[in-house]
PDB file of C-alpha atoms in Angstrom:
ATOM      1  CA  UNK P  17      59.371-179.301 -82.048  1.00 42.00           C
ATOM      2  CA  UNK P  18      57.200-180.151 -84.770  1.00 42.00           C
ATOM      3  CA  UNK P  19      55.377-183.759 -84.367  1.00 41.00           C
ATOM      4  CA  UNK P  20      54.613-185.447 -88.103  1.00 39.00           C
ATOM      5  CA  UNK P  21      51.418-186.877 -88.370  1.00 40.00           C
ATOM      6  CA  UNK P  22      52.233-190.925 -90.099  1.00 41.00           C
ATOM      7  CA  UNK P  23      51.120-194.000 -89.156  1.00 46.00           C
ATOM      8  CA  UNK P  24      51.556-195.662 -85.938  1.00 42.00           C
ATOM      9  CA  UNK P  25      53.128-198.475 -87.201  1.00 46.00           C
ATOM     10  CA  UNK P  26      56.023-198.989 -89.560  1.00 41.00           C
ATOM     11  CA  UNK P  27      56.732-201.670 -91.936  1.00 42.00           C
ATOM     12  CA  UNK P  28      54.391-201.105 -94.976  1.00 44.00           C
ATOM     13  CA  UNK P  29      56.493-201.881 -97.868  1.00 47.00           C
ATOM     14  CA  UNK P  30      59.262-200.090 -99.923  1.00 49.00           C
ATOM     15  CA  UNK P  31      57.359-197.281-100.873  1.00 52.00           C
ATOM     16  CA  UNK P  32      56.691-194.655 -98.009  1.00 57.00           C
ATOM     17  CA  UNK P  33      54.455-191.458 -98.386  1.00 60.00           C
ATOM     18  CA  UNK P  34      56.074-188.401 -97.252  1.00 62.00           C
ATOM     19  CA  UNK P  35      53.209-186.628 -94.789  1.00 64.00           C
ATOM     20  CA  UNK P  36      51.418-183.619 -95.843  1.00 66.00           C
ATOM     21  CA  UNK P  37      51.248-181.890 -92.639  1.00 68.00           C
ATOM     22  CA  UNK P  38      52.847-181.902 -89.182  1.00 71.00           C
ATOM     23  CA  UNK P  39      51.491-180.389 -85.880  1.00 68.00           C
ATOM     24  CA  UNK P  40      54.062-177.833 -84.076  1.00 69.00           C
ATOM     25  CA  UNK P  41      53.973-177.586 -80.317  1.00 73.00           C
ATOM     26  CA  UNK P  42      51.157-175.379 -80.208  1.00 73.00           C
ATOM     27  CA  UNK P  43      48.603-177.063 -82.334  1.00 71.00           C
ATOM     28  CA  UNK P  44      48.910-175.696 -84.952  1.00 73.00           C
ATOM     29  CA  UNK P  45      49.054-177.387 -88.393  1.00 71.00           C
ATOM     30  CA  UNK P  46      51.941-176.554 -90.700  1.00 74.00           C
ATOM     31  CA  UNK P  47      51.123-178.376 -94.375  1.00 75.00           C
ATOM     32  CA  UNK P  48      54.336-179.294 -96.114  1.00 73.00           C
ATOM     33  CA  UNK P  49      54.913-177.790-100.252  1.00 73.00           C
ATOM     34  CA  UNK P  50      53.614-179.891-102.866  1.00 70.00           C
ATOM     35  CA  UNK P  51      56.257-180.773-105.241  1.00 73.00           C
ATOM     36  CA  UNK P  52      54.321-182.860-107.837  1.00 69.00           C
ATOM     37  CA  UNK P  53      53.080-181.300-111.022  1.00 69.00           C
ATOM     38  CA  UNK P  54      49.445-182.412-111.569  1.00 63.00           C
ATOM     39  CA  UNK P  55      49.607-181.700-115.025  1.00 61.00           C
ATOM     40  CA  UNK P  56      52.317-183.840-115.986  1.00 61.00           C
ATOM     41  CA  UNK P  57      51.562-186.353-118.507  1.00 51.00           C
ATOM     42  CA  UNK P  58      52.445-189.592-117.274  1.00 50.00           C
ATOM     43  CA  UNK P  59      53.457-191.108-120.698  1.00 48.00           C
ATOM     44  CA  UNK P  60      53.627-190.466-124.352  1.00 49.00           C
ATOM     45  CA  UNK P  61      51.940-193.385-126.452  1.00 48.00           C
ATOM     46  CA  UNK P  62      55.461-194.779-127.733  1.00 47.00           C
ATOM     47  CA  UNK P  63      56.710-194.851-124.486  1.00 60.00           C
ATOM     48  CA  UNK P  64      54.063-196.846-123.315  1.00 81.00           C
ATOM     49  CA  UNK P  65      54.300-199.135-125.575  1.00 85.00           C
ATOM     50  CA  UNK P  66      57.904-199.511-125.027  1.00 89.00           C
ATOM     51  CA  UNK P  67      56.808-200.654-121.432  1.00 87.00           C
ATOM     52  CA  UNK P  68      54.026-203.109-123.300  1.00 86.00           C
ATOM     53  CA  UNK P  69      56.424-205.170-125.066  1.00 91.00           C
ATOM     54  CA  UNK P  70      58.950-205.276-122.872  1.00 92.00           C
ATOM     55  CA  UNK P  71      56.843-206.431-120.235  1.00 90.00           C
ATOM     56  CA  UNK P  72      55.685-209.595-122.620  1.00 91.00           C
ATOM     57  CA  UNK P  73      59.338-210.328-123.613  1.00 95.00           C
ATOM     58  CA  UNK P  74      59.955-210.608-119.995  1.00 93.00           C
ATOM     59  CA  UNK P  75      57.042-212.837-119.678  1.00 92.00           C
ATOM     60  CA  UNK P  76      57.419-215.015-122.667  1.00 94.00           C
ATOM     61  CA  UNK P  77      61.327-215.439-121.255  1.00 94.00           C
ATOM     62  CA  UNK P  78      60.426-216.722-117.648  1.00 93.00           C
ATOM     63  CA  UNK P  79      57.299-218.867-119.288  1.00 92.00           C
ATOM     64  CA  UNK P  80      60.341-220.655-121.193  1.00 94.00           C
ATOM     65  CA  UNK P  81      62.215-220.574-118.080  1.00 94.00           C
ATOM     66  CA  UNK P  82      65.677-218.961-119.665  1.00 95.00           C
ATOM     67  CA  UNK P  83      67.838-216.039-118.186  1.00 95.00           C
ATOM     68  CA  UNK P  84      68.079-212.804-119.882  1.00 94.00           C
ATOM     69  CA  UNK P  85      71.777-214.282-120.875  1.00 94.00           C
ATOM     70  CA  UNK P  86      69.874-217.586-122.614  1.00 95.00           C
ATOM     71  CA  UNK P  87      68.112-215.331-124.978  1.00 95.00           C
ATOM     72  CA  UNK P  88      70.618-212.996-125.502  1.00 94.00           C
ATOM     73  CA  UNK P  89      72.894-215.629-127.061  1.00 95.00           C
ATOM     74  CA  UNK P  90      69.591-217.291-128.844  1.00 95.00           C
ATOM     75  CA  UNK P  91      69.347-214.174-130.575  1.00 95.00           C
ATOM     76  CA  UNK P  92      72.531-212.299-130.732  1.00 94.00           C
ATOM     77  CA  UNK P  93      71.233-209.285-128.915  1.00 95.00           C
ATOM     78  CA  UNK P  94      73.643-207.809-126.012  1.00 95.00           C
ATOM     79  CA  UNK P  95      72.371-208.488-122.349  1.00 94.00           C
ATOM     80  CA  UNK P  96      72.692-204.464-122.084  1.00 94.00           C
ATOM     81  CA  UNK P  97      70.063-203.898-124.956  1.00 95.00           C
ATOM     82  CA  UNK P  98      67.813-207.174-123.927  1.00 95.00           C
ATOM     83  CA  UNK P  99      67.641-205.659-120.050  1.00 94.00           C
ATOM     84  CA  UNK P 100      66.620-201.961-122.067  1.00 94.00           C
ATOM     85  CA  UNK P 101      63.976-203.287-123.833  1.00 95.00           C
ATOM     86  CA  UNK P 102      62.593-205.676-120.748  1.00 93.00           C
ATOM     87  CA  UNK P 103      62.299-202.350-118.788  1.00 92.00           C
ATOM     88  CA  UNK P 104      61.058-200.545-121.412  1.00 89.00           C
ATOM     89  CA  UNK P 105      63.800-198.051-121.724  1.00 91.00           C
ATOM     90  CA  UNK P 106      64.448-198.473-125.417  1.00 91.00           C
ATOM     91  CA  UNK P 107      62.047-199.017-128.783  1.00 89.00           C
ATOM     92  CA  UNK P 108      62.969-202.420-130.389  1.00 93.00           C
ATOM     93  CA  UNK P 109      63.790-202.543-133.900  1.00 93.00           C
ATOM     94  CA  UNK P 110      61.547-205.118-136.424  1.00 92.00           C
ATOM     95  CA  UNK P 111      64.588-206.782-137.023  1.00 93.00           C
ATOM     96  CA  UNK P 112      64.921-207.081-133.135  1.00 95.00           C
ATOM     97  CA  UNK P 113      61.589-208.079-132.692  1.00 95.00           C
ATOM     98  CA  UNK P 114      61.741-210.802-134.997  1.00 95.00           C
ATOM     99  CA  UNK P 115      64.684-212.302-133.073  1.00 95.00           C
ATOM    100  CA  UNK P 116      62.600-212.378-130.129  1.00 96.00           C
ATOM    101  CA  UNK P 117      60.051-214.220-131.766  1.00 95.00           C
ATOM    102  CA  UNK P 118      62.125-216.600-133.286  1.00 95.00           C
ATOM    103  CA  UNK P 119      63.786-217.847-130.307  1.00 95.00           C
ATOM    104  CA  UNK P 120      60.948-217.119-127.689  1.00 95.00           C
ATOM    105  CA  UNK P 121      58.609-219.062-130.268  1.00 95.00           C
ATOM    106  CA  UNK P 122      55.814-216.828-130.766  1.00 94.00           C
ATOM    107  CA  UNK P 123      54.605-214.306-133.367  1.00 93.00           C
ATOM    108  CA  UNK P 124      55.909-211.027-133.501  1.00 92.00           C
ATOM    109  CA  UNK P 125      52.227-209.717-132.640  1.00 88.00           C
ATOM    110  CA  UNK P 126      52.237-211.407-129.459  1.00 89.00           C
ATOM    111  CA  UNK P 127      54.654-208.437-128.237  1.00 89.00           C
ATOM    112  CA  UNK P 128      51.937-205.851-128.974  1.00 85.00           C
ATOM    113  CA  UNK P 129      48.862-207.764-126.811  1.00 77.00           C
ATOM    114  CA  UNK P 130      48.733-205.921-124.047  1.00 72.00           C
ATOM    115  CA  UNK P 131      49.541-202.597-125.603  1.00 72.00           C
ATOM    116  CA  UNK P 132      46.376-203.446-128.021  1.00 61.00           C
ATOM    117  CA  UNK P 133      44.125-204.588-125.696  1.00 61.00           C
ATOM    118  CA  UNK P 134      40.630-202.846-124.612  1.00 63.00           C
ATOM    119  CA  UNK P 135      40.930-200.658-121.004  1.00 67.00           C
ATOM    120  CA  UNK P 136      37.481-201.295-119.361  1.00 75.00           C
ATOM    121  CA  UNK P 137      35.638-198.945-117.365  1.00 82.00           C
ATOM    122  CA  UNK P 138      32.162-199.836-114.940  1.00 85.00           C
ATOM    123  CA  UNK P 139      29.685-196.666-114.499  1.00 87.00           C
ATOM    124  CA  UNK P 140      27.192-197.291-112.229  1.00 88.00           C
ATOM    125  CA  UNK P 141      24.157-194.442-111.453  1.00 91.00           C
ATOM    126  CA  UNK P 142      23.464-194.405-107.793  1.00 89.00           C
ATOM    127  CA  UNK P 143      20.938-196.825-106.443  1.00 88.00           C
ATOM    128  CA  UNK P 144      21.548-198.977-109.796  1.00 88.00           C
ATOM    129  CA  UNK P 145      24.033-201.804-107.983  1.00 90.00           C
ATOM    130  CA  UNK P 146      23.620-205.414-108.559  1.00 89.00           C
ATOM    131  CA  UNK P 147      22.277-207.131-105.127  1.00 89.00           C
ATOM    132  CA  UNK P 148      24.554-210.187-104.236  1.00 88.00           C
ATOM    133  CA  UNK P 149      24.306-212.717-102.112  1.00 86.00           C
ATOM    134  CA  UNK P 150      27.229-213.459-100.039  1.00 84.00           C
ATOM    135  CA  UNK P 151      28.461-215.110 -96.424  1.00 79.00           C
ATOM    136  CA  UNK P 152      26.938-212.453 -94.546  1.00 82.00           C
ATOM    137  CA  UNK P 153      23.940-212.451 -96.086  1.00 83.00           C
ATOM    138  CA  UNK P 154      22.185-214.694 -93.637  1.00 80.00           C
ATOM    139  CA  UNK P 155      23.594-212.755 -91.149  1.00 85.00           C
ATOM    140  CA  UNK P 156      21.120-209.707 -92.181  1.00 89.00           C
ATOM    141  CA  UNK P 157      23.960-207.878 -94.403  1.00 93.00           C
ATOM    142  CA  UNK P 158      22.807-206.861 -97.529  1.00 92.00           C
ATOM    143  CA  UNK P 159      25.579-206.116-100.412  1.00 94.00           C
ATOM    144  CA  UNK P 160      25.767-203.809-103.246  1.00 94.00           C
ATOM    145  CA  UNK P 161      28.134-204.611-106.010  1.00 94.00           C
ATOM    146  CA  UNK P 162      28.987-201.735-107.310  1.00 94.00           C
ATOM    147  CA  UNK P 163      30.983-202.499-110.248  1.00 90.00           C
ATOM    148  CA  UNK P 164      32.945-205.545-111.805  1.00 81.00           C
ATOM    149  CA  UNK P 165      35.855-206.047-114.309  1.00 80.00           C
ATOM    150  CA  UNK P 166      37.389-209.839-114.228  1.00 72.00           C
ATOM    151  CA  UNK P 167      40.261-210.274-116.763  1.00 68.00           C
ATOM    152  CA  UNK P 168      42.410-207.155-116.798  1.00 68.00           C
ATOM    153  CA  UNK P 169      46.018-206.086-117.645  1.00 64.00           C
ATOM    154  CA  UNK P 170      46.783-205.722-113.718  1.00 71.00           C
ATOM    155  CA  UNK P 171      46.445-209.559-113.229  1.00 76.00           C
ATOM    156  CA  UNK P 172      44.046-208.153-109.777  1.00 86.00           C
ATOM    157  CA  UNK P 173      40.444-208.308-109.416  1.00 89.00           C
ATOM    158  CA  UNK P 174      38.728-205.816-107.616  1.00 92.00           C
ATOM    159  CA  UNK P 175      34.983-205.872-105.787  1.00 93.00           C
ATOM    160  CA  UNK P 176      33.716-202.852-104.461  1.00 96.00           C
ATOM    161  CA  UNK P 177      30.456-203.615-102.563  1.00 96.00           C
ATOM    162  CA  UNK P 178      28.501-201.126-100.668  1.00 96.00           C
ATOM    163  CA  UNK P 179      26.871-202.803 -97.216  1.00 96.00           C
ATOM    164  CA  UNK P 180      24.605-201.851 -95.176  1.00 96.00           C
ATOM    165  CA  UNK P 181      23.142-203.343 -91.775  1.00 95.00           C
ATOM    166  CA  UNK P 182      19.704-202.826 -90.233  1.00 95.00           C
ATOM    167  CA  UNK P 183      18.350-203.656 -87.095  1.00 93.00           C
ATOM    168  CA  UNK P 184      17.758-206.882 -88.891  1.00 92.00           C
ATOM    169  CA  UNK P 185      21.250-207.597 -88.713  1.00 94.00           C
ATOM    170  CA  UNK P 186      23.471-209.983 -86.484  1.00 93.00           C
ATOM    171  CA  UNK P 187      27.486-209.928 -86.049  1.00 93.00           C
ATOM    172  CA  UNK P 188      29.513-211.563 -87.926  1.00 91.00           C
ATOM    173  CA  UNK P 189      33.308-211.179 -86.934  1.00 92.00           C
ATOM    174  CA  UNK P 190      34.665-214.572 -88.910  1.00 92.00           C
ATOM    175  CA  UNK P 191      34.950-213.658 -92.214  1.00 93.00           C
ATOM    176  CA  UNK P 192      38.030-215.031 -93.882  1.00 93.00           C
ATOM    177  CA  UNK P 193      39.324-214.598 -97.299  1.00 92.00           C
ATOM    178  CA  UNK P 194      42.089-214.483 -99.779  1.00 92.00           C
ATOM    179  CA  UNK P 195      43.383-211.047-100.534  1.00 94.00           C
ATOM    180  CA  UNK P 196      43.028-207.263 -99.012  1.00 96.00           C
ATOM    181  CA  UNK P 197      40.202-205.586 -97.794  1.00 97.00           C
ATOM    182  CA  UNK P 198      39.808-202.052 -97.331  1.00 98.00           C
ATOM    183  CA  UNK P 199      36.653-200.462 -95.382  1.00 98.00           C
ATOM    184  CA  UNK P 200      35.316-196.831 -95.516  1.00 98.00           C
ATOM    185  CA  UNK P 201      32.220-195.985 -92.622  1.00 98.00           C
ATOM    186  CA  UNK P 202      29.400-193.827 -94.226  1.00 98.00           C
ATOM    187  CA  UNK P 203      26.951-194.017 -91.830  1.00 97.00           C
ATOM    188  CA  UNK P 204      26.768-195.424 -88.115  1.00 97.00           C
ATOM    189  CA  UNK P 205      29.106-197.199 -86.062  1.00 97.00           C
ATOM    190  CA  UNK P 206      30.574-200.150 -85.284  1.00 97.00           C
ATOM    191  CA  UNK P 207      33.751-202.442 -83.312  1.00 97.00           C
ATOM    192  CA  UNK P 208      35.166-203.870 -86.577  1.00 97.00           C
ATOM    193  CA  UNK P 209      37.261-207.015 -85.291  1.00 96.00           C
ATOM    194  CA  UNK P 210      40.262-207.741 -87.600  1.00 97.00           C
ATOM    195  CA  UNK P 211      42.368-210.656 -86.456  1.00 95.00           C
ATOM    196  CA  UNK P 212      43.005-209.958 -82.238  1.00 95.00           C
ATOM    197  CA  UNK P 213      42.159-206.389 -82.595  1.00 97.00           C
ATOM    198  CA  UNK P 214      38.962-204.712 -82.546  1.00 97.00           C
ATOM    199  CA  UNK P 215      38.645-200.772 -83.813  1.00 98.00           C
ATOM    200  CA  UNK P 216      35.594-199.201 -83.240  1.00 98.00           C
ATOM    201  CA  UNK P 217      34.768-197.123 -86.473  1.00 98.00           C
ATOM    202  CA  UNK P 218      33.047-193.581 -87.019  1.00 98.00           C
ATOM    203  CA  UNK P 219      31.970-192.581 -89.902  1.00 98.00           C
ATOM    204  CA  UNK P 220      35.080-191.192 -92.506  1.00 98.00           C
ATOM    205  CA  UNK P 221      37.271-193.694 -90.792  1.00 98.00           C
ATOM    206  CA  UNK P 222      39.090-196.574 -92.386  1.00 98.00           C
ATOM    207  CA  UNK P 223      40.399-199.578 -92.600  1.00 98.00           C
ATOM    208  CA  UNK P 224      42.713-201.461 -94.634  1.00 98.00           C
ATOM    209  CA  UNK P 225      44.236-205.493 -93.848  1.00 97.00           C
ATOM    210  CA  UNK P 226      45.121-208.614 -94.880  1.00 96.00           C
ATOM    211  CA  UNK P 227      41.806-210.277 -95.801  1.00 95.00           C
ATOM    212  CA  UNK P 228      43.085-213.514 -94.393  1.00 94.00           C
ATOM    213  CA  UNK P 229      42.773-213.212 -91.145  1.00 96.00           C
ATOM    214  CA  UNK P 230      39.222-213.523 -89.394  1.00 95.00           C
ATOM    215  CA  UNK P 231      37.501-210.083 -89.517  1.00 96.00           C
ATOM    216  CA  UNK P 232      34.254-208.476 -89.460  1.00 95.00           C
ATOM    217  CA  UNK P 233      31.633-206.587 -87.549  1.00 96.00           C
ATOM    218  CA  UNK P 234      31.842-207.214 -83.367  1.00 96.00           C
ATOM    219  CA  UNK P 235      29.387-204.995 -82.092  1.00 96.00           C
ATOM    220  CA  UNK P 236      26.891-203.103 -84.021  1.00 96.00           C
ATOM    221  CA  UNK P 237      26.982-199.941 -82.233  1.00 96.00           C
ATOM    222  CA  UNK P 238      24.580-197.232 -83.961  1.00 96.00           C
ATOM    223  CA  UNK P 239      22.055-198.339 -86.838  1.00 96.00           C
ATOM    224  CA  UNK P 240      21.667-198.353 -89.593  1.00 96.00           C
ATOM    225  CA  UNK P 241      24.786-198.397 -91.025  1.00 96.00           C
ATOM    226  CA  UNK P 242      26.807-198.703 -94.106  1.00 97.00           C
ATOM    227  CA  UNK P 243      30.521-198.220 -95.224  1.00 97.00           C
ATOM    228  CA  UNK P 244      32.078-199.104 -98.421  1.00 97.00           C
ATOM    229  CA  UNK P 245      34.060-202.614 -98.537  1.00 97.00           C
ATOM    230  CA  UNK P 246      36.812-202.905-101.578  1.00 96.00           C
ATOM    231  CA  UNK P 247      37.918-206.515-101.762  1.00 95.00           C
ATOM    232  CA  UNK P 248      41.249-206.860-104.235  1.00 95.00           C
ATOM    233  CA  UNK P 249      42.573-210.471-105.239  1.00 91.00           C
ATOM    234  CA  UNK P 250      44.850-212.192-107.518  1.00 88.00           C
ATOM    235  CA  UNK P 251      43.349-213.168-111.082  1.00 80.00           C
ATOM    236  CA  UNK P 252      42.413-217.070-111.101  1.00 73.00           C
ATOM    237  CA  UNK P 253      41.809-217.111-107.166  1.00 70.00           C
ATOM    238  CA  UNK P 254      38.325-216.285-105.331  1.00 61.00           C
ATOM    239  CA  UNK P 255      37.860-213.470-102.770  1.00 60.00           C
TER     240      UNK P 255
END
């Protein structure tokens, strides 16, 4: 019988990744068929920005605090067509646009924000991140920002640093912090102590948690050493 190589632990939200490979009773691994087309385009440009407005009608609408049946009797639009155009299923008319606006009380441009707004991109040459200065700095770890973008259309903020420890560095396993964390080794080793647990970390291993809990390096086993740290948090909060 063929074992499936998953994670140990179940539980990780709705959406489960079908394994690429499982191990039959001899060893041997037996990679499963792709069925994804990598070529697919994901979108056209009018069907994204179908999703655009529909996603600011939707947002407009709970920012008033109404039900989908509220504005479809403020403007005479069927709850079937409203719950189309919400999704992004359908391309509102002008006529039905200016409905919306009318009884969500904004301009009809408002619908088109996000589908008009600038997609940022960081590009940062190697060796050419910002130094920051952050808890563990006094504790010898030195931290490479390596690219920021604050407002965005995802509403998340994410901080990929690059640290590294010399033999000028001390522990630190009490760092504690809104959002998720995810770690990548590069170079050395260490006992990385997440919450109760500790997981001592190679390099091309990983880690991934909730950034609330008291983590960070328990033993400093082989210096130096670095490993990526990607810190993702809600817009308006601080990581």
């Amino acid at each position: 019988m063929a074992k499936t190589i998953s994670d140990s632990k179940a539980g990780h939200g709705p959406a489960k990744a079908k394994p690429l490979a499982k191990v039959s009773a001899d060893g041997k691994t037996i990679r499963a068929p792709l069925t994804q087309n990598p070529h697919a385009i994901r979108d056209t440009r009018e069907k994204v920005l179908e999703v655009a407005i529909g996603r600011e009608v939707r947002a407009f609408r709970k920012k008033l605090g109404i039900t989908v049946a509220d504005l479809a009797v403020a403007t005479d639009i069927s709850l079937g067509m409203l719950s189309k155009i919400e999704n992004g299923i359908t391309s509102p008319s002008l006529t039905t646009l200016q409905a919306l606006s009318r009884a969500l009380g904004v301009p009809v441009t408002a619908f088109f924000r996000r589908f008009e707004e600038e997609r940022s991109a960081v590009f940062v040459k190697a060796g050419e991140g910002l130094d920051v200065e952050r808890r563990g700095t006094r504790a010898g770890h030195q931290y490479n920002l390596l690219g920021h973008i604050g407002s965005n259309t995802s509403g998340v903020v994410v901080e990929p640093y690059l640290i590294t420890l010399t033999e000028d560095s001390d522990v630190f396993p009490t760092f504690q912090h809104e959002g998720m964390e995810f770690l990548y080794m590069l170079e050395g080793e260490v006992v990385y102590r997440h919450g109760g647990n500790l997981y001592p970390m190679k390099p091309g291993d990983s880690l991934f948690f909730d950034a609330d809990a008291p983590h960070g390096p328990e033993q400093l086993t082989k210096l130096p050493m670095r490993y990526l740290s990607i810190i993702c948090y809600p817009q308006g909060s601080s990581g």
